[in-house]
CSV table of C-alpha atoms and ligand atoms in Angstrom, one decimal:
chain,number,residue,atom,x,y,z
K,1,UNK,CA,5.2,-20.7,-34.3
K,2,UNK,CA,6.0,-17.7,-32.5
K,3,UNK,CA,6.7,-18.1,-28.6
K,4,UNK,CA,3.7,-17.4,-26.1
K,5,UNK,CA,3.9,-14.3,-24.3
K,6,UNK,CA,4.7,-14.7,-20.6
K,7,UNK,CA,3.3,-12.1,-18.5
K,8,UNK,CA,4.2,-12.6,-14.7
K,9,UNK,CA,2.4,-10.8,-12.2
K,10,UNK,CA,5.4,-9.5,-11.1
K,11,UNK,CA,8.7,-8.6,-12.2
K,12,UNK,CA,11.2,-7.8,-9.4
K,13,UNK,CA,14.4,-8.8,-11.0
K,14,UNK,CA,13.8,-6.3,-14.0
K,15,UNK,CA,14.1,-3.1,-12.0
K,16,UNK,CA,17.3,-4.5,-10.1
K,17,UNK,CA,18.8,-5.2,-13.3
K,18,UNK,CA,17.6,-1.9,-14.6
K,19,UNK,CA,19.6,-0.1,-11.8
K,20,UNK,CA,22.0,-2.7,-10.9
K,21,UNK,CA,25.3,-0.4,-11.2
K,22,UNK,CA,24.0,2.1,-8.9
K,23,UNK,CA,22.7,-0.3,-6.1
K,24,UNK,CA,25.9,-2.0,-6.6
K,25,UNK,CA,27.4,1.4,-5.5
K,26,UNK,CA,25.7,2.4,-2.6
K,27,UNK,CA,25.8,-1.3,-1.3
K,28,UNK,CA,30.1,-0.6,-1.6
K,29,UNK,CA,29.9,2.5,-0.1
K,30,UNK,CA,27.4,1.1,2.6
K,31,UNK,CA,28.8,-2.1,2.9
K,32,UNK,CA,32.9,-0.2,3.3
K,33,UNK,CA,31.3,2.7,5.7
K,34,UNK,CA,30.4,-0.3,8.1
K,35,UNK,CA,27.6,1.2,9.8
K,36,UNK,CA,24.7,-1.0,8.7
K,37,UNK,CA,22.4,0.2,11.4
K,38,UNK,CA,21.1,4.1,12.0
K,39,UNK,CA,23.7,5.3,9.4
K,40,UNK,CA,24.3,7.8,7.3
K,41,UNK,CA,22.2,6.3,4.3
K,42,UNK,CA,19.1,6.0,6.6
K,43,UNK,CA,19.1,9.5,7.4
K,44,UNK,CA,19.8,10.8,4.2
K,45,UNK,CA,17.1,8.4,3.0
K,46,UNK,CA,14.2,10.4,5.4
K,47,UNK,CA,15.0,13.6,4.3
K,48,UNK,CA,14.3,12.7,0.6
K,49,UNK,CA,11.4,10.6,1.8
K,50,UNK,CA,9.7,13.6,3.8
K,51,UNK,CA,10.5,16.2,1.0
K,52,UNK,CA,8.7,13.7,-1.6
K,53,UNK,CA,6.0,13.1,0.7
K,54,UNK,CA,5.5,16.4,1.6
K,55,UNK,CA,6.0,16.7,5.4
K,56,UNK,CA,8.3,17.2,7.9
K,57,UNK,CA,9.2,14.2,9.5
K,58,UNK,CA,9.8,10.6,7.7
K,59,UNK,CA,11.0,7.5,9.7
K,60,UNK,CA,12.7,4.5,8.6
K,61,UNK,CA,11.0,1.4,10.0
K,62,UNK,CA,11.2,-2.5,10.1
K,63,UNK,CA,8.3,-3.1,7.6
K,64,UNK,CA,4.5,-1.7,7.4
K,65,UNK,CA,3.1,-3.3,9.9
K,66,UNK,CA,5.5,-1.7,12.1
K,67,UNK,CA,4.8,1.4,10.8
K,68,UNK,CA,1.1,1.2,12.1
K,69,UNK,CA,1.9,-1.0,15.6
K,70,UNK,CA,4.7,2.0,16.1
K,71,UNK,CA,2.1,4.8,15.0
K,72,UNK,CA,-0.8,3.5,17.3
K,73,UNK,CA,1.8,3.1,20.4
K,74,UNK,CA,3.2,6.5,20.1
K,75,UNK,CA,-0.3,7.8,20.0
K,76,UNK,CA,-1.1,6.0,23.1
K,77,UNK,CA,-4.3,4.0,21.5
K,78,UNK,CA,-4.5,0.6,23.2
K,79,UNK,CA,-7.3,-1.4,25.4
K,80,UNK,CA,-10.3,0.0,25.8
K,81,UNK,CA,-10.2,2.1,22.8
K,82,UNK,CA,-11.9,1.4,19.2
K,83,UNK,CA,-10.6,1.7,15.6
K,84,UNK,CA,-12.2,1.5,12.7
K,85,UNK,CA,-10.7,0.4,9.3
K,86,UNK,CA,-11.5,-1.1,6.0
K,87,UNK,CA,-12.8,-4.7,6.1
K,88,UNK,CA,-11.2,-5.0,2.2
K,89,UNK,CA,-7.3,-4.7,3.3
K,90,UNK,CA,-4.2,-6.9,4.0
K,91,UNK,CA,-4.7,-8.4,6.5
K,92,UNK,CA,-1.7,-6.3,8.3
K,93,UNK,CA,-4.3,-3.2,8.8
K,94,UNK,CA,-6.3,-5.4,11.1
K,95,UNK,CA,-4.0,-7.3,13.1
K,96,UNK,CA,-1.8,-4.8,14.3
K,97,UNK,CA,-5.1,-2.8,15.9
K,98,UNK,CA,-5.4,-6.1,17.6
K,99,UNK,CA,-1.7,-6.3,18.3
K,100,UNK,CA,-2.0,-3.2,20.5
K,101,UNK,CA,-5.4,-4.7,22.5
K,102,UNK,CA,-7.2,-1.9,20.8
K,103,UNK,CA,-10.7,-3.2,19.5
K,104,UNK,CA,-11.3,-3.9,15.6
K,105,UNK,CA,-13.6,-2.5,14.3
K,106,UNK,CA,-14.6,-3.2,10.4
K,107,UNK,CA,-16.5,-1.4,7.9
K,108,UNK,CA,-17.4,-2.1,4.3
K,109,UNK,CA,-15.8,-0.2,1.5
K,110,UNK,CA,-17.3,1.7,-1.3
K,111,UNK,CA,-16.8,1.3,-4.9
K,112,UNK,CA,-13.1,2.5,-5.3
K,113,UNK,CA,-12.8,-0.5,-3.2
K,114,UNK,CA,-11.8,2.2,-0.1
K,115,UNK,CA,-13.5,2.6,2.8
K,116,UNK,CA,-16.7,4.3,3.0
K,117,UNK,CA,-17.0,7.1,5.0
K,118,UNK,CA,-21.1,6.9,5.9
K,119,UNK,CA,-20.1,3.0,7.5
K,120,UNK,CA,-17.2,5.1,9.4
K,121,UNK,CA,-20.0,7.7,10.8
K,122,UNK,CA,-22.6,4.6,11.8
K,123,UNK,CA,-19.1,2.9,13.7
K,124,UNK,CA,-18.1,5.6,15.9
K,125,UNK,CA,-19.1,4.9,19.3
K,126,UNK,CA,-17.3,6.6,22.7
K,127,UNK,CA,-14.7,4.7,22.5
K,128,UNK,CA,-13.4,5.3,18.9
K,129,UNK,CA,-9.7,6.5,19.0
K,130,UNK,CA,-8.8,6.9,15.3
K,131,UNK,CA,-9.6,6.0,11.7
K,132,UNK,CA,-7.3,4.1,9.7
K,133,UNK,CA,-7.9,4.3,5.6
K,134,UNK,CA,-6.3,2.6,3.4
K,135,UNK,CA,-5.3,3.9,0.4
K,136,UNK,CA,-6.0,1.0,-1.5
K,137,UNK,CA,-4.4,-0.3,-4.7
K,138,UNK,CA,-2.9,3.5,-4.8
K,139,UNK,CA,-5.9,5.2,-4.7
K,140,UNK,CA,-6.6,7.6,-1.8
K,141,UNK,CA,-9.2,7.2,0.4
K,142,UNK,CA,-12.0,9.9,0.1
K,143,UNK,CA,-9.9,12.0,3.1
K,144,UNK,CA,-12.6,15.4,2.4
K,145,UNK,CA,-14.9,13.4,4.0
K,146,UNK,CA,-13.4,11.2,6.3
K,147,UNK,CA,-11.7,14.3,8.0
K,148,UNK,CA,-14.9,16.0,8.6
K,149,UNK,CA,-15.8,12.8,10.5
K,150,UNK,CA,-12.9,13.0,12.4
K,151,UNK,CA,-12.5,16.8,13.1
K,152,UNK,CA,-16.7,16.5,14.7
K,153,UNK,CA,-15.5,13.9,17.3
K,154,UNK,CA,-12.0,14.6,17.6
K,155,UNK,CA,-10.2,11.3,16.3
K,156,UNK,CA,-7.1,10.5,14.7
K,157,UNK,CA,-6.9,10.0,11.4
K,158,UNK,CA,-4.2,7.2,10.0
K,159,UNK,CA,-3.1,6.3,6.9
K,160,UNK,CA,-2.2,2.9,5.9
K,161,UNK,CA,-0.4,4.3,2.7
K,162,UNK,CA,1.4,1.1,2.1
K,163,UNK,CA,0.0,0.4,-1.3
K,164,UNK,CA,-0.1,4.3,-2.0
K,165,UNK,CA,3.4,6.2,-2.1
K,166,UNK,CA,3.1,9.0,-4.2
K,167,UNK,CA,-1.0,9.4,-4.7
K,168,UNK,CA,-2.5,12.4,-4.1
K,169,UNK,CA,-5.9,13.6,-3.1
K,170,UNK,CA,-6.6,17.1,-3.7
K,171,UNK,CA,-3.1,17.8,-4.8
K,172,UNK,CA,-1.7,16.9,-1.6
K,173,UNK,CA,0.2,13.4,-1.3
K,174,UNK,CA,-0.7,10.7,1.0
K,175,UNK,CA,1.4,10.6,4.1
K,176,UNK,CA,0.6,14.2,4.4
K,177,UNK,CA,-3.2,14.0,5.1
K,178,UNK,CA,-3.6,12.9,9.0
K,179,UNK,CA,-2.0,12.5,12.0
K,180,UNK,CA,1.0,10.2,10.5
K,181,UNK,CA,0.9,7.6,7.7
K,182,UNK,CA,1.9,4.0,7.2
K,183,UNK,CA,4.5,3.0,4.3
K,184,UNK,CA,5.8,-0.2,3.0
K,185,UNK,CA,9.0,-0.9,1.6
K,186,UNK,CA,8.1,-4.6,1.1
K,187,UNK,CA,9.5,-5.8,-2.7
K,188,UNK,CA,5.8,-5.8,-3.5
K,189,UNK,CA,5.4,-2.3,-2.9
K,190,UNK,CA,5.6,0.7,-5.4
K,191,UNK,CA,8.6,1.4,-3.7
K,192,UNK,CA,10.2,-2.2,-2.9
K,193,UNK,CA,13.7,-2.8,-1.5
K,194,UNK,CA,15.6,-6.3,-1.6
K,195,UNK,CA,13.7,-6.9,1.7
K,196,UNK,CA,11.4,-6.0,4.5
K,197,UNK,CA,11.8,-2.1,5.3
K,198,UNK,CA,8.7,0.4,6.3
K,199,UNK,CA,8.5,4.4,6.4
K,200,UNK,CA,6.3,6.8,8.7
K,201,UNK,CA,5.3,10.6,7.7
K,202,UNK,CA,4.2,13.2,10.3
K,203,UNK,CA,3.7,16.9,10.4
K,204,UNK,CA,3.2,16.5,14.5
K,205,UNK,CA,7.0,16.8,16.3
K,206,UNK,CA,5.8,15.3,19.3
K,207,UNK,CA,5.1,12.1,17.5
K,208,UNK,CA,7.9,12.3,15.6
K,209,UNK,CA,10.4,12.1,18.6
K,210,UNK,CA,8.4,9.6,20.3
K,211,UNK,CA,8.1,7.6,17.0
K,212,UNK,CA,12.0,7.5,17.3
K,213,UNK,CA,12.3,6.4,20.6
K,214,UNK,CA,9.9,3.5,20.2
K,215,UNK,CA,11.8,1.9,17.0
K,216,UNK,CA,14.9,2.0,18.7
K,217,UNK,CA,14.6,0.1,22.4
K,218,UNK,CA,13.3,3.5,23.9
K,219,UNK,CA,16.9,4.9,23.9
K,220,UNK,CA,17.6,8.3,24.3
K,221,UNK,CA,21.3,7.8,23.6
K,222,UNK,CA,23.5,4.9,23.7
K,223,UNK,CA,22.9,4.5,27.2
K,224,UNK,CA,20.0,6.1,28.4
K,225,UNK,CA,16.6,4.3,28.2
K,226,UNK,CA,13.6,6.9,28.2
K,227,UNK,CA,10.5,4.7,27.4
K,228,UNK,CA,10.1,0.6,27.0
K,229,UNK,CA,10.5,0.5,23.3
K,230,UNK,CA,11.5,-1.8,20.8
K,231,UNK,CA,13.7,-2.9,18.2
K,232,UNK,CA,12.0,-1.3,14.8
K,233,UNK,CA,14.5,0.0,12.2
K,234,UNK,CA,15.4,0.5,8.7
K,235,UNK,CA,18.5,-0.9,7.6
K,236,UNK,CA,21.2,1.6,6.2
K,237,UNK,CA,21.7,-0.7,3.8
K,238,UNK,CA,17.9,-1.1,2.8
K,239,UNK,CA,17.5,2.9,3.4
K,240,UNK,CA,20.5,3.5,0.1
K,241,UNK,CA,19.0,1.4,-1.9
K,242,UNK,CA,15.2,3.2,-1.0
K,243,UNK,CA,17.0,6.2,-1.4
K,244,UNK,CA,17.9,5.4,-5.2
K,245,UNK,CA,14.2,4.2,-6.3
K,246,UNK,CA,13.4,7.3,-4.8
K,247,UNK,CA,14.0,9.3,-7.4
K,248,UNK,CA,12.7,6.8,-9.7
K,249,UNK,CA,9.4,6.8,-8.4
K,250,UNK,CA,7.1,9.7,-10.1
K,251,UNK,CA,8.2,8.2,-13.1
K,252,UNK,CA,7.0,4.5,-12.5
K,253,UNK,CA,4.2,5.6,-11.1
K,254,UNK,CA,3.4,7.8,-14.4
K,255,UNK,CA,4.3,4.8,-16.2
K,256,UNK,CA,1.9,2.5,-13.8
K,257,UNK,CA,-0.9,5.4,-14.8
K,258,UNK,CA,0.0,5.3,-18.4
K,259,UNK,CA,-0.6,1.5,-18.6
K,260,UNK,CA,-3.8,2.2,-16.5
K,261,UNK,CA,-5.0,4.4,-18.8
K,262,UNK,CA,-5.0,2.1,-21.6
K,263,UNK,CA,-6.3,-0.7,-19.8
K,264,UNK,CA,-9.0,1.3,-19.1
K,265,UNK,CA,-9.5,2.5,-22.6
K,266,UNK,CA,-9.7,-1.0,-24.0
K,267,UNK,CA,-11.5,-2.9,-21.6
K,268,UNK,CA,-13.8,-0.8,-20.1
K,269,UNK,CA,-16.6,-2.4,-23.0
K,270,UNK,CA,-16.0,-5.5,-21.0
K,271,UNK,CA,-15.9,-4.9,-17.0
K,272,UNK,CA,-16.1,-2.3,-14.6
K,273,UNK,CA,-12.4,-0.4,-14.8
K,274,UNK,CA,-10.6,2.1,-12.2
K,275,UNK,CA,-10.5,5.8,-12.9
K,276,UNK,CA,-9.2,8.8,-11.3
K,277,UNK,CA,-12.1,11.2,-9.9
K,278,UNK,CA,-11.4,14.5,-10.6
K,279,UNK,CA,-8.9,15.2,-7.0
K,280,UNK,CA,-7.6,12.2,-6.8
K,281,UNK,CA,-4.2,11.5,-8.1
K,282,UNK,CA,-3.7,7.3,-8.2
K,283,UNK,CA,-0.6,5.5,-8.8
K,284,UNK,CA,-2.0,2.0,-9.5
K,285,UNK,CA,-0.7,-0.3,-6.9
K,286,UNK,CA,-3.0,-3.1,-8.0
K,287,UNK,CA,-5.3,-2.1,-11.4
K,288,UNK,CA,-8.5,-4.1,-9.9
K,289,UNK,CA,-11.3,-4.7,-12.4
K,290,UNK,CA,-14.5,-5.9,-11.6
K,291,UNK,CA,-16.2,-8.5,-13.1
K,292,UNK,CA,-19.2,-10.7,-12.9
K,293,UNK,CA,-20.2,-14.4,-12.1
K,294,UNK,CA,-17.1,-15.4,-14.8
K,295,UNK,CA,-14.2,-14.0,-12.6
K,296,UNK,CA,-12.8,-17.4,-11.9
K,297,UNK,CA,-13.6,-18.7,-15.4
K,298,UNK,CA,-11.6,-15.3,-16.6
K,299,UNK,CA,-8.9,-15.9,-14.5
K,300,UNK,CA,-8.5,-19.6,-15.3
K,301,UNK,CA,-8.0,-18.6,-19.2
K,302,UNK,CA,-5.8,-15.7,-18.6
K,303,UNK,CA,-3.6,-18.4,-16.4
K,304,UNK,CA,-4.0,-20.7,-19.9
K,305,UNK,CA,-2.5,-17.5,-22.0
K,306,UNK,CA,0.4,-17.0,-19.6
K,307,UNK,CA,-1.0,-14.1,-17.9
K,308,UNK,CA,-0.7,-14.2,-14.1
K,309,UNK,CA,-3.7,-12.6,-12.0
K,310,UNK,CA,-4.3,-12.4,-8.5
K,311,UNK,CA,-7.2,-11.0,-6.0
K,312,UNK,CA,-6.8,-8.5,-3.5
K,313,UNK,CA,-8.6,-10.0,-1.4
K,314,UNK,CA,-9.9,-13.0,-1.8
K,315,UNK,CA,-11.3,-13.6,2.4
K,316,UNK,CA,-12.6,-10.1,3.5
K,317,UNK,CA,-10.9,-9.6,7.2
K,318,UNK,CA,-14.0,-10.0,9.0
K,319,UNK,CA,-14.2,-14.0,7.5
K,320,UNK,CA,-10.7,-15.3,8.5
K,321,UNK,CA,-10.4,-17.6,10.8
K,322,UNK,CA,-8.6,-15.2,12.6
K,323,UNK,CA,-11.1,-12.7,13.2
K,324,UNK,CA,-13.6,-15.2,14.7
K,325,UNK,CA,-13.7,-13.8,18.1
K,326,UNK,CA,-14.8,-10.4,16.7
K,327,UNK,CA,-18.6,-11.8,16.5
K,328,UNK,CA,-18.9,-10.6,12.8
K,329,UNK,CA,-20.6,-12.9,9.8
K,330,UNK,CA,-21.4,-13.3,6.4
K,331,UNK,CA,-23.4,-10.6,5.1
K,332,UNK,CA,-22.1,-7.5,7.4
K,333,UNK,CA,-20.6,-6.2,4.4
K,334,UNK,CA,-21.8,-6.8,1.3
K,335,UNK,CA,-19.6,-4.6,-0.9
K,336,UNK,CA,-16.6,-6.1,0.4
K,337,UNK,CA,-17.7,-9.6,0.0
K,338,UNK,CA,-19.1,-8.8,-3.5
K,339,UNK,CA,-16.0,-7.8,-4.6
K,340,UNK,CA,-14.0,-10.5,-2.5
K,341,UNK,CA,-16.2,-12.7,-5.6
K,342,UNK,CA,-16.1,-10.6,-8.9
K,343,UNK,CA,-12.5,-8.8,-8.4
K,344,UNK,CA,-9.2,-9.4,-10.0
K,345,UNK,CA,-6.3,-7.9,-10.3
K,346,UNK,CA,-4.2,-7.3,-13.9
K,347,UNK,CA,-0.7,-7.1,-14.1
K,348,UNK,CA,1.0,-3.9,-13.3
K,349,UNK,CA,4.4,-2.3,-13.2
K,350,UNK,CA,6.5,0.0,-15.0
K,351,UNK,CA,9.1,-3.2,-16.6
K,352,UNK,CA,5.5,-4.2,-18.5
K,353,UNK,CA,6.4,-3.9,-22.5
K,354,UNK,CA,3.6,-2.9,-24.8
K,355,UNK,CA,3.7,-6.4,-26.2
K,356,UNK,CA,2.6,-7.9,-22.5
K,357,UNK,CA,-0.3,-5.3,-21.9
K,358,UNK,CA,-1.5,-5.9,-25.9
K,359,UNK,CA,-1.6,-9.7,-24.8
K,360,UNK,CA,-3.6,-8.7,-21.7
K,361,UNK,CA,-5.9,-6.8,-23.6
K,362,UNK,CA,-6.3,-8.8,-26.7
K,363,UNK,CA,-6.6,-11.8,-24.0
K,364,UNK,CA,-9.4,-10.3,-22.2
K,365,UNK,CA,-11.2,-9.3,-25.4
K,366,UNK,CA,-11.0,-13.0,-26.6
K,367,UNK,CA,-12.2,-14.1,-23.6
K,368,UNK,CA,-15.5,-12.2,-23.3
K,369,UNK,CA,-16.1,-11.7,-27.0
K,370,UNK,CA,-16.3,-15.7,-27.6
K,371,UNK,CA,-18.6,-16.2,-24.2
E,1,PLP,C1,1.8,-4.5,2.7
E,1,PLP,C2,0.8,-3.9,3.5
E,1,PLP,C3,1.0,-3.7,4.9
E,1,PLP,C4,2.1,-4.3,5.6
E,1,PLP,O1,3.4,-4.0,5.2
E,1,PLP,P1,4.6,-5.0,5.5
E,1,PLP,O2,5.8,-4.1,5.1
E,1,PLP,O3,4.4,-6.2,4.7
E,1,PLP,O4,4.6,-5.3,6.9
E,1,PLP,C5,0.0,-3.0,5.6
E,1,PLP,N1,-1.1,-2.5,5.0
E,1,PLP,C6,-1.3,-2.7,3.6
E,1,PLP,C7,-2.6,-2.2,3.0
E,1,PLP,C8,-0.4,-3.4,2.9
E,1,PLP,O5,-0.6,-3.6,1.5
């Protein structure tokens, strides 16, 4: 007997070990500086983050949701304005629209799961403010044609990039491609520390200052309060270790793409795979494939061959409990809550060995070829 082949959905543990003696320096030379907040590392960590995103300005934040709640403040979007985002998200996109009284508006996604830019056009009323895509699963949101929706009636365009660091469309990177950008530094994320941590991009300097204000009480200087703020920032600490993964991260992501690429090649008989069109650049946050009536079924025997799967998502935004006040229903969008049904995601990450994503194939090829 040889022993089964385990193959998590995750593996966070793997890429600390893989790097330990380097974390374990920067938290000495962190943890000895004694300046765990707004130090050295943090700064030194949004230069390298805005030269690898491609902008001028990067900002260390609390986590991703801050990142848009900090974002939509700055910008001055709150009651009585609309924004419109992807009903197929975490739930984070929506609720922090909601979080700053701004009105939620949904619209279905297309079939790179992102959102779809005709629903955007039909959503815009007077009252629109900005549009947030999300660069789901790290692919980038078709931005060609959401900006010419934007540019006709003058809106902001946000990215939630948290899935997405390091995608491009058209060559350029996400971060770069509205207003200012949303990142995560959640474990979960492409680029995960050992906690909650979040990044903003902007080209715009006005944002940028006010950005920095806002995360940290509204304070000018130690003294001085300019604006009501609030209490938003990156740990040094979490900002050194970001700072390492850093330069790490075209090569996972290659890796992630590599892995993609042969998923795609072997099971592309089977269900409905994820590809790059020709200017987009993915990274493979989440390889998604599409499936039919036998998702669950799939799922259940992968679980049974020690493969773990998950769904993102399994309760389109626009059917949680939560969003029951928003007046929408089943039916309003049908793409999203197709794929809410048929979708699941595969294990990805650059720690998978050959030997795990052969088992994931082979698996999946058992599965349909005896049904
Ligand atoms: C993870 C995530 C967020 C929120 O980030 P946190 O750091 O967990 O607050 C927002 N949007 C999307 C699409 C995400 O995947």
């Amino acid at each position: 007997m040889t022993t089964p082949i385990k193959v998590p959905f995750v593996n966070l543990g793997q890429q600390f070990k893989d790097h330990e003696s380097e974390f374990m320096q920067a938290f000495t030379s962190i943890g000895r500086s004694g300046n765990y907040i707004m130090g050295e590392a943090l700064q030194s960590f949004e230069t390298k983050a805005a030269e690898f995103c491609e902008v001028k300005h990067a900002i260390g934040v609390a986590n991703g949701s801050d990142a848009l709640f900090l974002i939509y403040k700055a910008l001055g979007i709150g009651p009585g304005d609309e924004v419109i985002t992807a009903a197929n998200s975490f739930i984070a996109t929506a609720w922090t629209i909601v979080a700053v009284g701004a009105k939620l508006v949904l619209v279905d996604v297309g079939d790179d799961l992102n959102i779809n830019p005709s629903s955007v056009e039909a959503a815009i009323t007077a009252r629109t403010k900005a549009i947030v895509p999300v660069h789901l699963t790290g692919r980038p949101a078709n931005i060609d044609h959401l900006t010419a929706v934007a540019k006709a009636q003058n809106l902001h365009i946000i990215e939630d990039a948290a899935q997405s660091i390091g995608a491009r469309f058209n060559g350029r990177r996400v971060g770069s491609l509205g207003v200012a950008a949303a990142f995560s530094l959640h474990p979960l994320k492409n680029l995960g520390v050992f906690g909650d941590g979040g990044l903003i991009t902007t080209n715009d300097d006005n944002l940028d200052k006010s950005i920095r204000l806002l995360r940290n009480h509204g304070l000018r200087n130690r003294d001085e309060c300019q604006i009501w703020g609030y209490n938003s920032r990156l740990d040094t600490m979490q900002a050194g270790f970001a700072e390492i993964k850093l330069k790490y991260l075209d090569k996972w992501n290659e890796k992630c793409r590599k892995i993609a690429h042969y998923y795609r090649n072997n099971l592309q008989k089977f269900v409905i795979t994820p590809f790059d069109k020709v200017n987009e650049y993915a990274v493979y946050h989440n390889f998604v494939i599409i499936c039919g009536k036998e998702r669950d079924e799939l799922m259940y025997y992968l679980t049974s061959e020690g493969i773990e799967t998950k769904i993102h998502y399994p309760i389109p935004i626009h059917l949680q409990n939560a969003a029951e006040t928003l007046g929408y229903a089943r039916g309003d969008f049908p793409a999203t809550e197709k794929f809410a049904k048929c979708m699941v995601s595969l294990p990805i990450y650059p720690e998978l060995t050959q030997i795990q994503i052969d088992h994931v194939v082979s698996s999946i090829k058992k599965f349909y070829e005896r049904s």
